[in-house]
GROMACS .gro file of C-alpha atoms in nm:
model
  183
    1UNK     CA    1   0.083  -1.087  -1.506
    2UNK     CA    2   0.435  -0.941  -1.510
    3UNK     CA    3   0.537  -0.583  -1.446
    4UNK     CA    4   0.886  -0.441  -1.457
    5UNK     CA    5   1.039  -0.420  -1.110
    6UNK     CA    6   1.134  -0.079  -0.969
    7UNK     CA    7   1.504   0.015  -0.958
    8UNK     CA    8   1.685  -0.184  -0.687
    9UNK     CA    9   1.840   0.125  -0.524
   10UNK     CA   10   1.506   0.271  -0.413
   11UNK     CA   11   1.441   0.231  -0.039
   12UNK     CA   12   1.134   0.005  -0.073
   13UNK     CA   13   1.250  -0.189  -0.379
   14UNK     CA   14   1.158  -0.557  -0.355
   15UNK     CA   15   0.863  -0.470  -0.130
   16UNK     CA   16   0.513  -0.571  -0.233
   17UNK     CA   17   0.267  -0.360  -0.038
   18UNK     CA   18  -0.105  -0.430  -0.035
   19UNK     CA   19  -0.313  -0.118   0.042
   20UNK     CA   20  -0.685  -0.155   0.113
   21UNK     CA   21  -0.887   0.159   0.042
   22UNK     CA   22  -0.605   0.284  -0.176
   23UNK     CA   23  -0.809   0.489  -0.422
   24UNK     CA   24  -0.922   0.791  -0.219
   25UNK     CA   25  -0.794   1.018   0.057
   26UNK     CA   26  -0.499   0.897   0.262
   27UNK     CA   27  -0.492   0.563   0.079
   28UNK     CA   28  -0.437   0.736  -0.254
   29UNK     CA   29  -0.161   0.963  -0.117
   30UNK     CA   30   0.001   0.666   0.057
   31UNK     CA   31  -0.010   0.451  -0.256
   32UNK     CA   32   0.168   0.717  -0.458
   33UNK     CA   33   0.435   0.768  -0.189
   34UNK     CA   34   0.498   0.393  -0.161
   35UNK     CA   35   0.539   0.363  -0.538
   36UNK     CA   36   0.778   0.658  -0.545
   37UNK     CA   37   0.985   0.486  -0.274
   38UNK     CA   38   1.015   0.179  -0.499
   39UNK     CA   39   0.743  -0.051  -0.368
   40UNK     CA   40   0.523  -0.251  -0.599
   41UNK     CA   41   0.174  -0.169  -0.474
   42UNK     CA   42  -0.142  -0.376  -0.489
   43UNK     CA   43  -0.408  -0.104  -0.512
   44UNK     CA   44  -0.721  -0.246  -0.353
   45UNK     CA   45  -1.042  -0.058  -0.411
   46UNK     CA   46  -1.289  -0.104  -0.129
   47UNK     CA   47  -1.621   0.018  -0.260
   48UNK     CA   48  -1.909   0.021  -0.020
   49UNK     CA   49  -2.276   0.105  -0.051
   50UNK     CA   50  -2.239   0.388   0.204
   51UNK     CA   51  -1.993   0.558  -0.032
   52UNK     CA   52  -2.156   0.503  -0.367
   53UNK     CA   53  -1.825   0.488  -0.558
   54UNK     CA   54  -1.687   0.243  -0.813
   55UNK     CA   55  -1.381   0.114  -0.632
   56UNK     CA   56  -1.269  -0.120  -0.910
   57UNK     CA   57  -1.269   0.160  -1.168
   58UNK     CA   58  -1.097   0.396  -0.923
   59UNK     CA   59  -0.821   0.137  -0.862
   60UNK     CA   60  -0.771   0.084  -1.236
   61UNK     CA   61  -0.751   0.459  -1.304
   62UNK     CA   62  -0.500   0.514  -1.022
   63UNK     CA   63  -0.279   0.229  -1.150
   64UNK     CA   64  -0.292   0.377  -1.499
   65UNK     CA   65  -0.178   0.715  -1.362
   66UNK     CA   66   0.107   0.552  -1.171
   67UNK     CA   67   0.213   0.339  -1.469
   68UNK     CA   68   0.235   0.657  -1.679
   69UNK     CA   69   0.499   0.774  -1.429
   70UNK     CA   70   0.690   0.445  -1.460
   71UNK     CA   71   0.569   0.322  -1.121
   72UNK     CA   72   0.449  -0.032  -1.042
   73UNK     CA   73   0.091  -0.077  -0.918
   74UNK     CA   74  -0.180  -0.327  -1.004
   75UNK     CA   75  -0.553  -0.294  -0.930
   76UNK     CA   76  -0.753  -0.536  -0.715
   77UNK     CA   77  -1.095  -0.522  -0.559
   78UNK     CA   78  -1.274  -0.681  -0.270
   79UNK     CA   79  -1.642  -0.757  -0.235
   80UNK     CA   80  -1.778  -0.606   0.086
   81UNK     CA   81  -2.058  -0.861   0.086
   82UNK     CA   82  -1.808  -1.149   0.077
   83UNK     CA   83  -1.539  -1.095   0.344
   84UNK     CA   84  -1.353  -1.407   0.234
   85UNK     CA   85  -1.239  -1.213  -0.073
   86UNK     CA   86  -1.006  -1.017   0.159
   87UNK     CA   87  -0.836  -1.333   0.281
   88UNK     CA   88  -0.775  -1.443  -0.078
   89UNK     CA   89  -0.594  -1.120  -0.174
   90UNK     CA   90  -0.239  -1.218  -0.066
   91UNK     CA   91  -0.251  -1.529  -0.286
   92UNK     CA   92  -0.376  -1.340  -0.591
   93UNK     CA   93  -0.116  -1.068  -0.541
   94UNK     CA   94   0.166  -1.320  -0.492
   95UNK     CA   95   0.080  -1.476  -0.828
   96UNK     CA   96   0.099  -1.134  -0.998
   97UNK     CA   97   0.369  -0.942  -0.811
   98UNK     CA   98   0.538  -1.171  -0.560
   99UNK     CA   99   0.466  -1.235  -0.192
  100UNK     CA  100   0.312  -0.950   0.005
  101UNK     CA  101   0.576  -0.804   0.239
  102UNK     CA  102   0.358  -0.536   0.398
  103UNK     CA  103  -0.011  -0.456   0.411
  104UNK     CA  104  -0.188  -0.136   0.502
  105UNK     CA  105  -0.558  -0.102   0.575
  106UNK     CA  106  -0.694   0.250   0.582
  107UNK     CA  107  -0.968   0.243   0.841
  108UNK     CA  108  -1.256   0.444   0.705
  109UNK     CA  109  -1.342   0.768   0.881
  110UNK     CA  110  -1.693   0.662   0.968
  111UNK     CA  111  -1.892   0.684   1.290
  112UNK     CA  112  -1.821   0.399   1.528
  113UNK     CA  113  -2.075   0.125   1.484
  114UNK     CA  114  -2.145   0.207   1.118
  115UNK     CA  115  -2.144  -0.076   0.866
  116UNK     CA  116  -1.848   0.083   0.687
  117UNK     CA  117  -1.631   0.110   1.000
  118UNK     CA  118  -1.718  -0.248   1.097
  119UNK     CA  119  -1.635  -0.381   0.752
  120UNK     CA  120  -1.289  -0.222   0.749
  121UNK     CA  121  -1.210  -0.361   1.096
  122UNK     CA  122  -1.321  -0.709   0.986
  123UNK     CA  123  -1.126  -0.680   0.660
  124UNK     CA  124  -0.813  -0.580   0.850
  125UNK     CA  125  -0.837  -0.882   1.081
  126UNK     CA  126  -0.896  -1.122   0.790
  127UNK     CA  127  -0.607  -0.977   0.592
  128UNK     CA  128  -0.369  -0.989   0.887
  129UNK     CA  129  -0.446  -1.360   0.936
  130UNK     CA  130  -0.394  -1.436   0.564
  131UNK     CA  131  -0.054  -1.267   0.521
  132UNK     CA  132   0.258  -1.474   0.464
  133UNK     CA  133   0.487  -1.525   0.765
  134UNK     CA  134   0.698  -1.217   0.836
  135UNK     CA  135   0.473  -0.973   0.650
  136UNK     CA  136   0.399  -0.653   0.840
  137UNK     CA  137   0.040  -0.531   0.885
  138UNK     CA  138  -0.047  -0.167   0.958
  139UNK     CA  139  -0.383  -0.005   1.024
  140UNK     CA  140  -0.409   0.366   0.947
  141UNK     CA  141  -0.658   0.621   1.068
  142UNK     CA  142  -0.637   0.991   1.001
  143UNK     CA  143  -0.586   1.176   1.331
  144UNK     CA  144  -0.750   1.510   1.392
  145UNK     CA  145  -0.539   1.790   1.251
  146UNK     CA  146  -0.313   1.558   1.051
  147UNK     CA  147  -0.296   1.615   0.676
  148UNK     CA  148  -0.315   1.331   0.424
  149UNK     CA  149   0.050   1.390   0.337
  150UNK     CA  150   0.159   1.375   0.703
  151UNK     CA  151  -0.032   1.053   0.763
  152UNK     CA  152   0.108   0.891   0.447
  153UNK     CA  153   0.460   1.002   0.540
  154UNK     CA  154   0.418   0.840   0.885
  155UNK     CA  155   0.336   0.503   0.728
  156UNK     CA  156   0.618   0.520   0.473
  157UNK     CA  157   0.853   0.626   0.756
  158UNK     CA  158   0.749   0.322   0.961
  159UNK     CA  159   0.817   0.090   0.669
  160UNK     CA  160   1.155   0.250   0.600
  161UNK     CA  161   1.252   0.228   0.969
  162UNK     CA  162   1.148  -0.137   0.977
  163UNK     CA  163   1.349  -0.206   0.662
  164UNK     CA  164   1.659  -0.042   0.817
  165UNK     CA  165   1.606  -0.253   1.129
  166UNK     CA  166   1.609  -0.566   0.910
  167UNK     CA  167   1.947  -0.464   0.764
  168UNK     CA  168   1.871  -0.263   0.450
  169UNK     CA  169   2.090   0.046   0.428
  170UNK     CA  170   1.909   0.375   0.489
  171UNK     CA  171   1.826   0.596   0.193
  172UNK     CA  172   2.077   0.866   0.290
  173UNK     CA  173   2.363   0.612   0.278
  174UNK     CA  174   2.263   0.514  -0.076
  175UNK     CA  175   2.244   0.880  -0.177
  176UNK     CA  176   2.588   0.948  -0.027
  177UNK     CA  177   2.746   0.647  -0.197
  178UNK     CA  178   2.589   0.749  -0.529
  179UNK     CA  179   2.732   1.102  -0.493
  180UNK     CA  180   3.085   0.964  -0.432
  181UNK     CA  181   3.093   0.730  -0.731
  182UNK     CA  182   3.345   0.806  -1.001
  183UNK     CA  183   3.205   0.868  -1.349
   0.00000   0.00000   0.00000
């Protein structure tokens, strides 16, 4: 499947970010922010019996909303009863969007020891092991008192800082050079 790439001058252009639990809460806010920064995002719905939601449908609807804005996101799902489906995600995504450069797992706000919390921890470990060499893996939990926007901005900030460290020019330099161009 081919999707048009985001403009090359966006700060996360050429990034393919896999986000597990991307359809609700912080994952949804984060997915939108990553797309706006130029990343192509693999929106992974992580439905679970404890939640009673349809993660695959939620992922498809979110991608449709983002596509209407001209942003690049494709829906994926994992089967909580088959953990190996998590390890297969990077290969499926690479075939559709290119190699995964970063992955984010939103750790569910569930009581410690619950099946949901355990599944997300296991999924994160499996995904981390399956990523291509050099891909960055981040786990996100919502801290007390932190808004969804603040948490999403922290993750995007980490990815932008890492990108600058690897030699990509910071966003403000691109904005300044764009402002000084002759017509």
